[in-house]
PDB file of C-alpha atoms in Angstrom:
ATOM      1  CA  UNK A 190     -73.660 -17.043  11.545  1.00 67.00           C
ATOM      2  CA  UNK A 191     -75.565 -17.390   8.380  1.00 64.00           C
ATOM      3  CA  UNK A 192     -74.853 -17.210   5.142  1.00 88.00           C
ATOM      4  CA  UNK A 193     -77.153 -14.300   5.258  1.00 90.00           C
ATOM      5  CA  UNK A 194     -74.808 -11.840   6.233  1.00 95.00           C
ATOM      6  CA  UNK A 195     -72.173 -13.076   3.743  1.00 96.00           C
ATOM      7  CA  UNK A 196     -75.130 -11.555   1.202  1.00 96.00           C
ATOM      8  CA  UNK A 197     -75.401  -8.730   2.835  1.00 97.00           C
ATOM      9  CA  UNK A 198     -72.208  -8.142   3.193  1.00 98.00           C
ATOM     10  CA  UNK A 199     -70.959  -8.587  -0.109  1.00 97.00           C
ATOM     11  CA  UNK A 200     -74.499  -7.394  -2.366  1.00 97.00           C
ATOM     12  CA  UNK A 201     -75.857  -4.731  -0.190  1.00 97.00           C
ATOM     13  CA  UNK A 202     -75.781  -0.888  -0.311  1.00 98.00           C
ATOM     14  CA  UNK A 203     -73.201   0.821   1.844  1.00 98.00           C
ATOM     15  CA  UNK A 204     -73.934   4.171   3.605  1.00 98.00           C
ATOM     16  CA  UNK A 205     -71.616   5.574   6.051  1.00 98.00           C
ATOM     17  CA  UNK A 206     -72.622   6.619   9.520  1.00 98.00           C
ATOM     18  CA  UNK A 207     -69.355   7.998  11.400  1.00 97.00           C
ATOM     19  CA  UNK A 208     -66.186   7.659  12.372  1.00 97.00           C
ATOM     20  CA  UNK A 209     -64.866   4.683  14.859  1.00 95.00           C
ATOM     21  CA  UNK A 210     -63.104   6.749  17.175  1.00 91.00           C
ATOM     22  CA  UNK A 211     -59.250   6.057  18.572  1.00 86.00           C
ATOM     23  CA  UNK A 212     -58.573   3.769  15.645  1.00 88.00           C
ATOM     24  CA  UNK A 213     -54.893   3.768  14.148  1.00 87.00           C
ATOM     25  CA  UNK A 214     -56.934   3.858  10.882  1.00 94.00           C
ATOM     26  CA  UNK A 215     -59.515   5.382   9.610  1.00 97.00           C
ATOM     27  CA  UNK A 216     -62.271   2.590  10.706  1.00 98.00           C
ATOM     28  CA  UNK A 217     -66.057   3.715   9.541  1.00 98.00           C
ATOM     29  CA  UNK A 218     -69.256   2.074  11.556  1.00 98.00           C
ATOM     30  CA  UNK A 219     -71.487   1.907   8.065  1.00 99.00           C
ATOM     31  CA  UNK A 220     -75.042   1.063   7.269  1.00 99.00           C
ATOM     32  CA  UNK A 221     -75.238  -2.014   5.217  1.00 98.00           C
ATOM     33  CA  UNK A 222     -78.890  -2.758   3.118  1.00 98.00           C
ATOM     34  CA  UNK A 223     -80.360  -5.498   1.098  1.00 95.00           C
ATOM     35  CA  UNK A 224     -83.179  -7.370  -0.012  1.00 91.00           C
ATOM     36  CA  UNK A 225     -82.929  -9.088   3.543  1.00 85.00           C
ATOM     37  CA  UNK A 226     -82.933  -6.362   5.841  1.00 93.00           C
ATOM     38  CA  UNK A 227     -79.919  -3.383   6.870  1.00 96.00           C
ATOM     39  CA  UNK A 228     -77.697  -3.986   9.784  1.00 97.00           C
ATOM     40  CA  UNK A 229     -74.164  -2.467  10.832  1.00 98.00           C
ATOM     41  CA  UNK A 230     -71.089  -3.278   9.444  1.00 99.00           C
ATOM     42  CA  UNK A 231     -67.054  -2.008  10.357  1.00 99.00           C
ATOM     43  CA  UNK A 232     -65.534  -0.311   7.060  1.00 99.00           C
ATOM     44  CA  UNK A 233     -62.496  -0.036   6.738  1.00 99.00           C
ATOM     45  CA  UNK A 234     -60.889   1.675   3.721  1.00 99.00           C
ATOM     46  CA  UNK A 235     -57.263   0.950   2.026  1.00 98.00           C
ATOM     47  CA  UNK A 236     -57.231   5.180   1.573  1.00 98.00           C
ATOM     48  CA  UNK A 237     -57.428   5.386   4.846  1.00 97.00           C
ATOM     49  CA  UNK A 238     -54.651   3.450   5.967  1.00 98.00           C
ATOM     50  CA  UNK A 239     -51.682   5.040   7.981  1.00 95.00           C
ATOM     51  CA  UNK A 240     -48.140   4.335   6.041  1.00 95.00           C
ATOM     52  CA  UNK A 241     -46.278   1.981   7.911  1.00 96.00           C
ATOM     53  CA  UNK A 242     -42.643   0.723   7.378  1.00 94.00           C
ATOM     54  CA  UNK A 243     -43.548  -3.241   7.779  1.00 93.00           C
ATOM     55  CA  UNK A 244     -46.769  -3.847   6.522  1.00 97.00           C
ATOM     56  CA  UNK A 245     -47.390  -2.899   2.439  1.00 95.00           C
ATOM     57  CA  UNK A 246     -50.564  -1.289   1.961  1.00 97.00           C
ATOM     58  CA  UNK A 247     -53.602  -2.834   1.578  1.00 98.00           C
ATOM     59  CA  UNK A 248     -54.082  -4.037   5.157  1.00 98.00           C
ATOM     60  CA  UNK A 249     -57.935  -4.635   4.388  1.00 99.00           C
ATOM     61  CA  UNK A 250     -56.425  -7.641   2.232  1.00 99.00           C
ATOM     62  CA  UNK A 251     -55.367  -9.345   6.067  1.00 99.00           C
ATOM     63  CA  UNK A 252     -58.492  -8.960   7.277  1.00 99.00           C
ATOM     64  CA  UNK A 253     -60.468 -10.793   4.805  1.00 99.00           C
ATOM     65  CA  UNK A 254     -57.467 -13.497   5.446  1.00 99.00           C
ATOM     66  CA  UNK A 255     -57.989 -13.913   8.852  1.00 99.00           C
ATOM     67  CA  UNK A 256     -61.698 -14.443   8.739  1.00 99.00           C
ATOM     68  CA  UNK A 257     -60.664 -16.965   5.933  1.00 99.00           C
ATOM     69  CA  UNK A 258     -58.076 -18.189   8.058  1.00 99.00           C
ATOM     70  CA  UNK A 259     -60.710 -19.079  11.084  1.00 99.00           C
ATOM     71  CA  UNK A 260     -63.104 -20.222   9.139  1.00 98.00           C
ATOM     72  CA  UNK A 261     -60.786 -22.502   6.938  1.00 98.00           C
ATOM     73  CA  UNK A 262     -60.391 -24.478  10.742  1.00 99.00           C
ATOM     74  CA  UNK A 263     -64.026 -24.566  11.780  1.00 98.00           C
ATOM     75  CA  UNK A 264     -63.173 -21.912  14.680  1.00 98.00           C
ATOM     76  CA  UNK A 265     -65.525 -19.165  13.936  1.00 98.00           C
ATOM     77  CA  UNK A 266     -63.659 -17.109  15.593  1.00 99.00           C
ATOM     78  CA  UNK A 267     -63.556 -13.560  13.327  1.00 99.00           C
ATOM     79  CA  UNK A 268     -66.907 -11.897  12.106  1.00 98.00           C
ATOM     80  CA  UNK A 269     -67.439 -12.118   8.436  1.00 98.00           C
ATOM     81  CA  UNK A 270     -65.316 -10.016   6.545  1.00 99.00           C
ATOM     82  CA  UNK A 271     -65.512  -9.090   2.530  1.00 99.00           C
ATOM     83  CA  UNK A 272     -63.775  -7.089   0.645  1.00 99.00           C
ATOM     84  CA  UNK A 273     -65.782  -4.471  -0.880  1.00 98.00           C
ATOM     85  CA  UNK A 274     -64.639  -2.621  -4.507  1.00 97.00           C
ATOM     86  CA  UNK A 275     -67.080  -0.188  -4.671  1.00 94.00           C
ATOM     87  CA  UNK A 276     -67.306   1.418  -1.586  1.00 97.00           C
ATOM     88  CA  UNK A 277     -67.511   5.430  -0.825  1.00 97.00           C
ATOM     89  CA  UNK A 278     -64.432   5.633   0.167  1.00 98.00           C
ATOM     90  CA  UNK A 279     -62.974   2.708  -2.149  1.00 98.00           C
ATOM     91  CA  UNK A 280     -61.118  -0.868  -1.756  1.00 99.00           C
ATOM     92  CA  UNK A 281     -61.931  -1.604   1.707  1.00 99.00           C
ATOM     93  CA  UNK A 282     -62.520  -4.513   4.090  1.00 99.00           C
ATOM     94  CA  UNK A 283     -66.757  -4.790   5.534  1.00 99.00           C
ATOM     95  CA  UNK A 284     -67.084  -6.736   8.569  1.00 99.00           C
ATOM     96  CA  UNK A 285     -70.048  -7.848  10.421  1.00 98.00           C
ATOM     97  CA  UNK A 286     -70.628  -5.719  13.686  1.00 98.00           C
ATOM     98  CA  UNK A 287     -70.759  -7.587  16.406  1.00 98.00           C
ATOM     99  CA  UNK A 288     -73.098  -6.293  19.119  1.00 98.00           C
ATOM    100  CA  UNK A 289     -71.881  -6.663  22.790  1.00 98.00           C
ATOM    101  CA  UNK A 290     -70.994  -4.492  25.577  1.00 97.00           C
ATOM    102  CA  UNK A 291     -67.978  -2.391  24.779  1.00 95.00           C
ATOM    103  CA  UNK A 292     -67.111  -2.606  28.335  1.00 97.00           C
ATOM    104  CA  UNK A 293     -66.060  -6.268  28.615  1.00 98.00           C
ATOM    105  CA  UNK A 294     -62.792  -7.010  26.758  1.00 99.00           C
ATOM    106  CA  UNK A 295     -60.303  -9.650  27.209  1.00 99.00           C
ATOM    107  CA  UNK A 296     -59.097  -8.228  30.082  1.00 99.00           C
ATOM    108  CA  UNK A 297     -62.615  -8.480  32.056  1.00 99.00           C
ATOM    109  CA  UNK A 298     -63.595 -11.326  30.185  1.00 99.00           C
ATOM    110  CA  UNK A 299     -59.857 -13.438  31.655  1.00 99.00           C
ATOM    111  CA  UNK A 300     -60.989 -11.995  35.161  1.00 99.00           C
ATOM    112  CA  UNK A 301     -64.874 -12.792  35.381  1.00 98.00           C
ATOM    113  CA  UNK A 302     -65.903 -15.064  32.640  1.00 98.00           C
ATOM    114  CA  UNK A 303     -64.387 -18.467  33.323  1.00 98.00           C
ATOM    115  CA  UNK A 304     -66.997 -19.881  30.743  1.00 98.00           C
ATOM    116  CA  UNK A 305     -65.091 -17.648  27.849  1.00 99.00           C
ATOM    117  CA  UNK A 306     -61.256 -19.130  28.620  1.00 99.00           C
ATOM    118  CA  UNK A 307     -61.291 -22.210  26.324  1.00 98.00           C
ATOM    119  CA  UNK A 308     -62.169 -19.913  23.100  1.00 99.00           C
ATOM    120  CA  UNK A 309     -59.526 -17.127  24.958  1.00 99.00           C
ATOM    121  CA  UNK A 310     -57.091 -19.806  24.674  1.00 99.00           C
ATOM    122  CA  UNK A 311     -58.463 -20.630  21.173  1.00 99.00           C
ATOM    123  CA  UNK A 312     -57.803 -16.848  20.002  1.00 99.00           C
ATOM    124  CA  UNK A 313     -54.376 -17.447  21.579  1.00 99.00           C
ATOM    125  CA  UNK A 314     -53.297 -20.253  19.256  1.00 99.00           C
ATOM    126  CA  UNK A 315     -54.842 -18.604  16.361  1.00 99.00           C
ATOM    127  CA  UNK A 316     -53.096 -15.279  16.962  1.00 99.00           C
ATOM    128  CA  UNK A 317     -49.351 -17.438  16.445  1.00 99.00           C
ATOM    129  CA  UNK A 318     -50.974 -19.231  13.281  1.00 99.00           C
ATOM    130  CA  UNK A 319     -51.510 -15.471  12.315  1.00 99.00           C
ATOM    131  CA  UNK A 320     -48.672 -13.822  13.498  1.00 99.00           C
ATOM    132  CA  UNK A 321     -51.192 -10.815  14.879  1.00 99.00           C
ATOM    133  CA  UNK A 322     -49.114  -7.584  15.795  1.00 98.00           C
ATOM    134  CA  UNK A 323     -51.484  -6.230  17.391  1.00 98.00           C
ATOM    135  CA  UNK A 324     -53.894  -8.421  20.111  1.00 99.00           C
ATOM    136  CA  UNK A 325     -55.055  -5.542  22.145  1.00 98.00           C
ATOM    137  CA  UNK A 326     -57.561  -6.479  24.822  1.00 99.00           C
ATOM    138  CA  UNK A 327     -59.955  -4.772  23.541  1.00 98.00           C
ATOM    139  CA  UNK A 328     -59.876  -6.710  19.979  1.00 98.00           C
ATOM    140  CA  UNK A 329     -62.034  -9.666  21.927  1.00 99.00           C
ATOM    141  CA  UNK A 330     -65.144  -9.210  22.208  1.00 99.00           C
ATOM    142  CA  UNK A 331     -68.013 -11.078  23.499  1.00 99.00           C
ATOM    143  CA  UNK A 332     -71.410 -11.007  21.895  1.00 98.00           C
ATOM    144  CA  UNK A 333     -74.862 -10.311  23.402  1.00 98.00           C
ATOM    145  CA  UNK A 334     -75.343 -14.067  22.412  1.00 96.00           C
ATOM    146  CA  UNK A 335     -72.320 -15.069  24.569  1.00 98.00           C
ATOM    147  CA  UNK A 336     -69.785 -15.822  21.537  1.00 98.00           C
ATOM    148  CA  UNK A 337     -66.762 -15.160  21.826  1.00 99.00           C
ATOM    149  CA  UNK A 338     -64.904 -13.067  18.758  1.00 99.00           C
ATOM    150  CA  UNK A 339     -61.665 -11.796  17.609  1.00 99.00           C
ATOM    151  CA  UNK A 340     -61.383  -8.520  15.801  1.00 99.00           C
ATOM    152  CA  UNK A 341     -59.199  -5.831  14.337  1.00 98.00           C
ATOM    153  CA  UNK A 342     -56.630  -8.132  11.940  1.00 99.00           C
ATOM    154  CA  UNK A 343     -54.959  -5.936   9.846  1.00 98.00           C
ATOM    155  CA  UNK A 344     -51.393  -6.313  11.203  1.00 98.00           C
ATOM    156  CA  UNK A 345     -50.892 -10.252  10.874  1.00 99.00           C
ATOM    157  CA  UNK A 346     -49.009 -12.490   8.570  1.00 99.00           C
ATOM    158  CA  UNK A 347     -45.830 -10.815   8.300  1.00 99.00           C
ATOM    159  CA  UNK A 348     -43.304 -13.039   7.725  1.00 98.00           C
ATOM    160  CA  UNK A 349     -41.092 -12.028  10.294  1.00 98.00           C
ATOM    161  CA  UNK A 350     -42.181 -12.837  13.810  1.00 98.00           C
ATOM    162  CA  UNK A 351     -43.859 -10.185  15.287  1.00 97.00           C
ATOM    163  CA  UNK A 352     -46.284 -11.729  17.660  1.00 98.00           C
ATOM    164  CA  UNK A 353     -47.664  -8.739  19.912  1.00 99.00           C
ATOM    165  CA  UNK A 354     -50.704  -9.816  22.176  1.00 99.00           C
ATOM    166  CA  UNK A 355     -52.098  -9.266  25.865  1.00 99.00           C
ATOM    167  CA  UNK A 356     -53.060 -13.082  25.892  1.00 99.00           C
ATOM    168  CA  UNK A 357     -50.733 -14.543  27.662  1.00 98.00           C
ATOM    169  CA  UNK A 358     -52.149 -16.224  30.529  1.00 98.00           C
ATOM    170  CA  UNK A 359     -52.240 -19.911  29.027  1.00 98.00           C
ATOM    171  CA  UNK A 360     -48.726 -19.804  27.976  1.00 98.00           C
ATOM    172  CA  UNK A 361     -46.763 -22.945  28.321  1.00 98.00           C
ATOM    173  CA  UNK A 362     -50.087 -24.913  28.554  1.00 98.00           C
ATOM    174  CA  UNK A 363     -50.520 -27.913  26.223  1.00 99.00           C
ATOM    175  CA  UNK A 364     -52.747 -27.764  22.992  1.00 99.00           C
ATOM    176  CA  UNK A 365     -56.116 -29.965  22.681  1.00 98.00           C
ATOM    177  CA  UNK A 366     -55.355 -32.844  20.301  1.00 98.00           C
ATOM    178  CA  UNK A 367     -58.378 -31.310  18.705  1.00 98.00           C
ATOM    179  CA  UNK A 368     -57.213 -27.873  18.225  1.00 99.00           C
ATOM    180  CA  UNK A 369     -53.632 -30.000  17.204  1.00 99.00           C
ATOM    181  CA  UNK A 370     -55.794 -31.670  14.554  1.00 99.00           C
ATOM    182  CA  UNK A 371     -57.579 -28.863  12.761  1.00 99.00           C
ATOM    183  CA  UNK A 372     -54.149 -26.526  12.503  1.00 99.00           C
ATOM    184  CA  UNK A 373     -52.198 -29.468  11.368  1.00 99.00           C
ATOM    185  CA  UNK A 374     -52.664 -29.262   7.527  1.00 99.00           C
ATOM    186  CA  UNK A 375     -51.642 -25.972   7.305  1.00 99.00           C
ATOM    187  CA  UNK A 376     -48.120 -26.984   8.029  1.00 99.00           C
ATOM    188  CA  UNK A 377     -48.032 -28.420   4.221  1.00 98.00           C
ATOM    189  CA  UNK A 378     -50.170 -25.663   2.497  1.00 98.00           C
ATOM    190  CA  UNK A 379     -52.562 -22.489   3.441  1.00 98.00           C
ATOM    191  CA  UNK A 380     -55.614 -22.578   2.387  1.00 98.00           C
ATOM    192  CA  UNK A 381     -55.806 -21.197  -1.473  1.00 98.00           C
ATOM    193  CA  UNK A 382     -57.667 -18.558  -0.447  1.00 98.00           C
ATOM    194  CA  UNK A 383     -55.764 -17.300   2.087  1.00 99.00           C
ATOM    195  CA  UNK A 384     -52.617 -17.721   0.225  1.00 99.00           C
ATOM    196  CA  UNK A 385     -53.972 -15.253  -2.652  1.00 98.00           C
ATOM    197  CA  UNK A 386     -54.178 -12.626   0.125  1.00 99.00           C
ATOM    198  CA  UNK A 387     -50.673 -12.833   1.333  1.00 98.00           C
ATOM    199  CA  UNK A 388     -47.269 -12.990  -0.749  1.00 98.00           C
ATOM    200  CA  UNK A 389     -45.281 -16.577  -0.846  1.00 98.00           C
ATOM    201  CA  UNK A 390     -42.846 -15.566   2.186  1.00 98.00           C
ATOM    202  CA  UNK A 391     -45.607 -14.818   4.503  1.00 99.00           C
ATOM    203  CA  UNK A 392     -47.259 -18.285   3.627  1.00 99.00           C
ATOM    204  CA  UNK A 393     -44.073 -20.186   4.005  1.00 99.00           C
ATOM    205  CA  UNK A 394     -43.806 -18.275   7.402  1.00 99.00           C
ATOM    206  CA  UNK A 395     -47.384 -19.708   8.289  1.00 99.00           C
ATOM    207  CA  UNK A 396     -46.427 -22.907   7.713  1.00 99.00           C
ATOM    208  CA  UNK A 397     -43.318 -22.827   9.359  1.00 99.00           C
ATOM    209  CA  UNK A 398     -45.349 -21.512  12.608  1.00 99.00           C
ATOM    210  CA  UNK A 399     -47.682 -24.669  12.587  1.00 99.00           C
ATOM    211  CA  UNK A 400     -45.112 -26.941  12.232  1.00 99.00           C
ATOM    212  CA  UNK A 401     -43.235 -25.551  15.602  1.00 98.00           C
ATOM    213  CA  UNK A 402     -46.673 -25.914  17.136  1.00 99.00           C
ATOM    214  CA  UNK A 403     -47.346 -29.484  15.864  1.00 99.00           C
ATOM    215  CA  UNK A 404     -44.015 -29.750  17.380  1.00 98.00           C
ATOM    216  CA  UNK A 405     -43.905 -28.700  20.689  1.00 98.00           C
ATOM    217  CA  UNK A 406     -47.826 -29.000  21.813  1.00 98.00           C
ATOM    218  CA  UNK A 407     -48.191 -25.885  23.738  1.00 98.00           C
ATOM    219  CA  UNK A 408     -49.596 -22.255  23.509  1.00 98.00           C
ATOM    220  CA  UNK A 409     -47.065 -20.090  23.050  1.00 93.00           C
ATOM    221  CA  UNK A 410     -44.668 -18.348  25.551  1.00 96.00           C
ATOM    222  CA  UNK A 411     -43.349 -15.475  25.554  1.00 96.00           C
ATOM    223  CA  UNK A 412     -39.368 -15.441  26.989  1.00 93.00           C
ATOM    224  CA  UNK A 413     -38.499 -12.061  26.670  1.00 94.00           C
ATOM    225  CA  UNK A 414     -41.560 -10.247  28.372  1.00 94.00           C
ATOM    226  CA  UNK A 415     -41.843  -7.418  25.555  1.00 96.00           C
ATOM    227  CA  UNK A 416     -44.353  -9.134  23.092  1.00 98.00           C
ATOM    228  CA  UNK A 417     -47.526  -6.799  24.203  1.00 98.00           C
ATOM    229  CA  UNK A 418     -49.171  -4.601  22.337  1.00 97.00           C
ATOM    230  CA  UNK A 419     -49.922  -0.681  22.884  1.00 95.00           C
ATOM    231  CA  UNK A 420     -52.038   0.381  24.179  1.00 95.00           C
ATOM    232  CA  UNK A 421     -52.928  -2.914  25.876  1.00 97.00           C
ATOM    233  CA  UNK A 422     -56.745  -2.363  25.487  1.00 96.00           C
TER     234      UNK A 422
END
């Protein structure tokens, strides 16, 4: 993508248009318009937020990371994502919607897209650098173009281990030397701004998760058969 949407993103007027439904949070589909057009965009307010007893508010902060995160290694993996002040319903993360067919997920995607497994495997590794909670299947998507994306970030980089995720079906397997390559600096240092997003344990965490990758050389697995999310999709 283009720095257009960036723009957009950040400079253009918001107007809501409903309600994502079945979201743990109260998740807005929103209008976004500029000087270069109007498109969608995912809202997702801090006031809207559901209390939890491991995650401080301001969850909107961890998605902005995350799309820092990804793009930080050249993976490209998570839409754009601002954070957005003035917004009607306040502080909240705006992310770029991605159009697609709701109907494919990871799930589907595993099963009858064997083009789409080397970026599955991708969002894999990046869901340990991220310690996501919460890798539902339906949190992949695949565009109308054919990307493949990663959404719904909110619950990652706690500094405990809490890796929760459906994809497991490349566990064990060994890491590109490319993939390697482009994680490997964060084992000395997040980027800066990722690190302003998240407090000093949860980036000593990060870095402590790289280095066991660096280490070992393969995708994660999962031992004790209970690190899945729920729902799964």
């Amino acid at each position: 993508m283009s720095g257009r949407e960036l723009t957009l993103l950040c400079e253009g007027s918001i107007e809501l248009v409903g309600r994502i439904p079945r979201s743990s949070n109260e998740t807005f589909l929103v209008e976004v318009t500029g000087t270069d057009g109007t498109s969608y965009a995912v809202y997702k307010p801090e006031a809207g937020e559901r209390p939890l007893p491991d995650f401080e508010p301001g969850l909107y902060r961890r998605e902005r990371a995350a799309y820092l995160l990804s793009e930080s290694l050249g993976w490209g993996l998570v839409p754009p994502t601002v954070i957005r002040e003035e917004a009607p319903l306040g502080v909240g993360s705006l992310q770029w919607f991605i159009q697609c067919d709701f109907q494919e997920h990871y799930f589907t995607l595993f099963a009858d897209a064997p083009e789409t497994h080397r970026e599955l495997a991708r969002i894999a590794l990046f869901d340990y650098v991220s310690n996501n909670t919460d890798r539902k299947s339906g949190h992949v998507l695949r565009g109308d173009d054919g990307r493949v994306w990663g959404i719904d970030h909110g619950l990652c980089f706690s500094a405990s281990f809490k890796l929760r995720t459906v994809i497991w079906d490349f566990a064990g397997e060994p890491i590109p030397d490319g993939l390697l390559e482009d994680i490997a600096p964060l084992a000395e240092a997040a980027p800066p701004d990722v690190a302003q997003l998240l407090d000093v344990d949860e980036v000593a965490a990060l870095q402590r998760r790289v280095q066991r990758l660096l280490r070992e050389g393969v995708l994660p697995v999962d031992r004790t058969g209970m690190r899945y999310p729920w729902p799964l999709v």
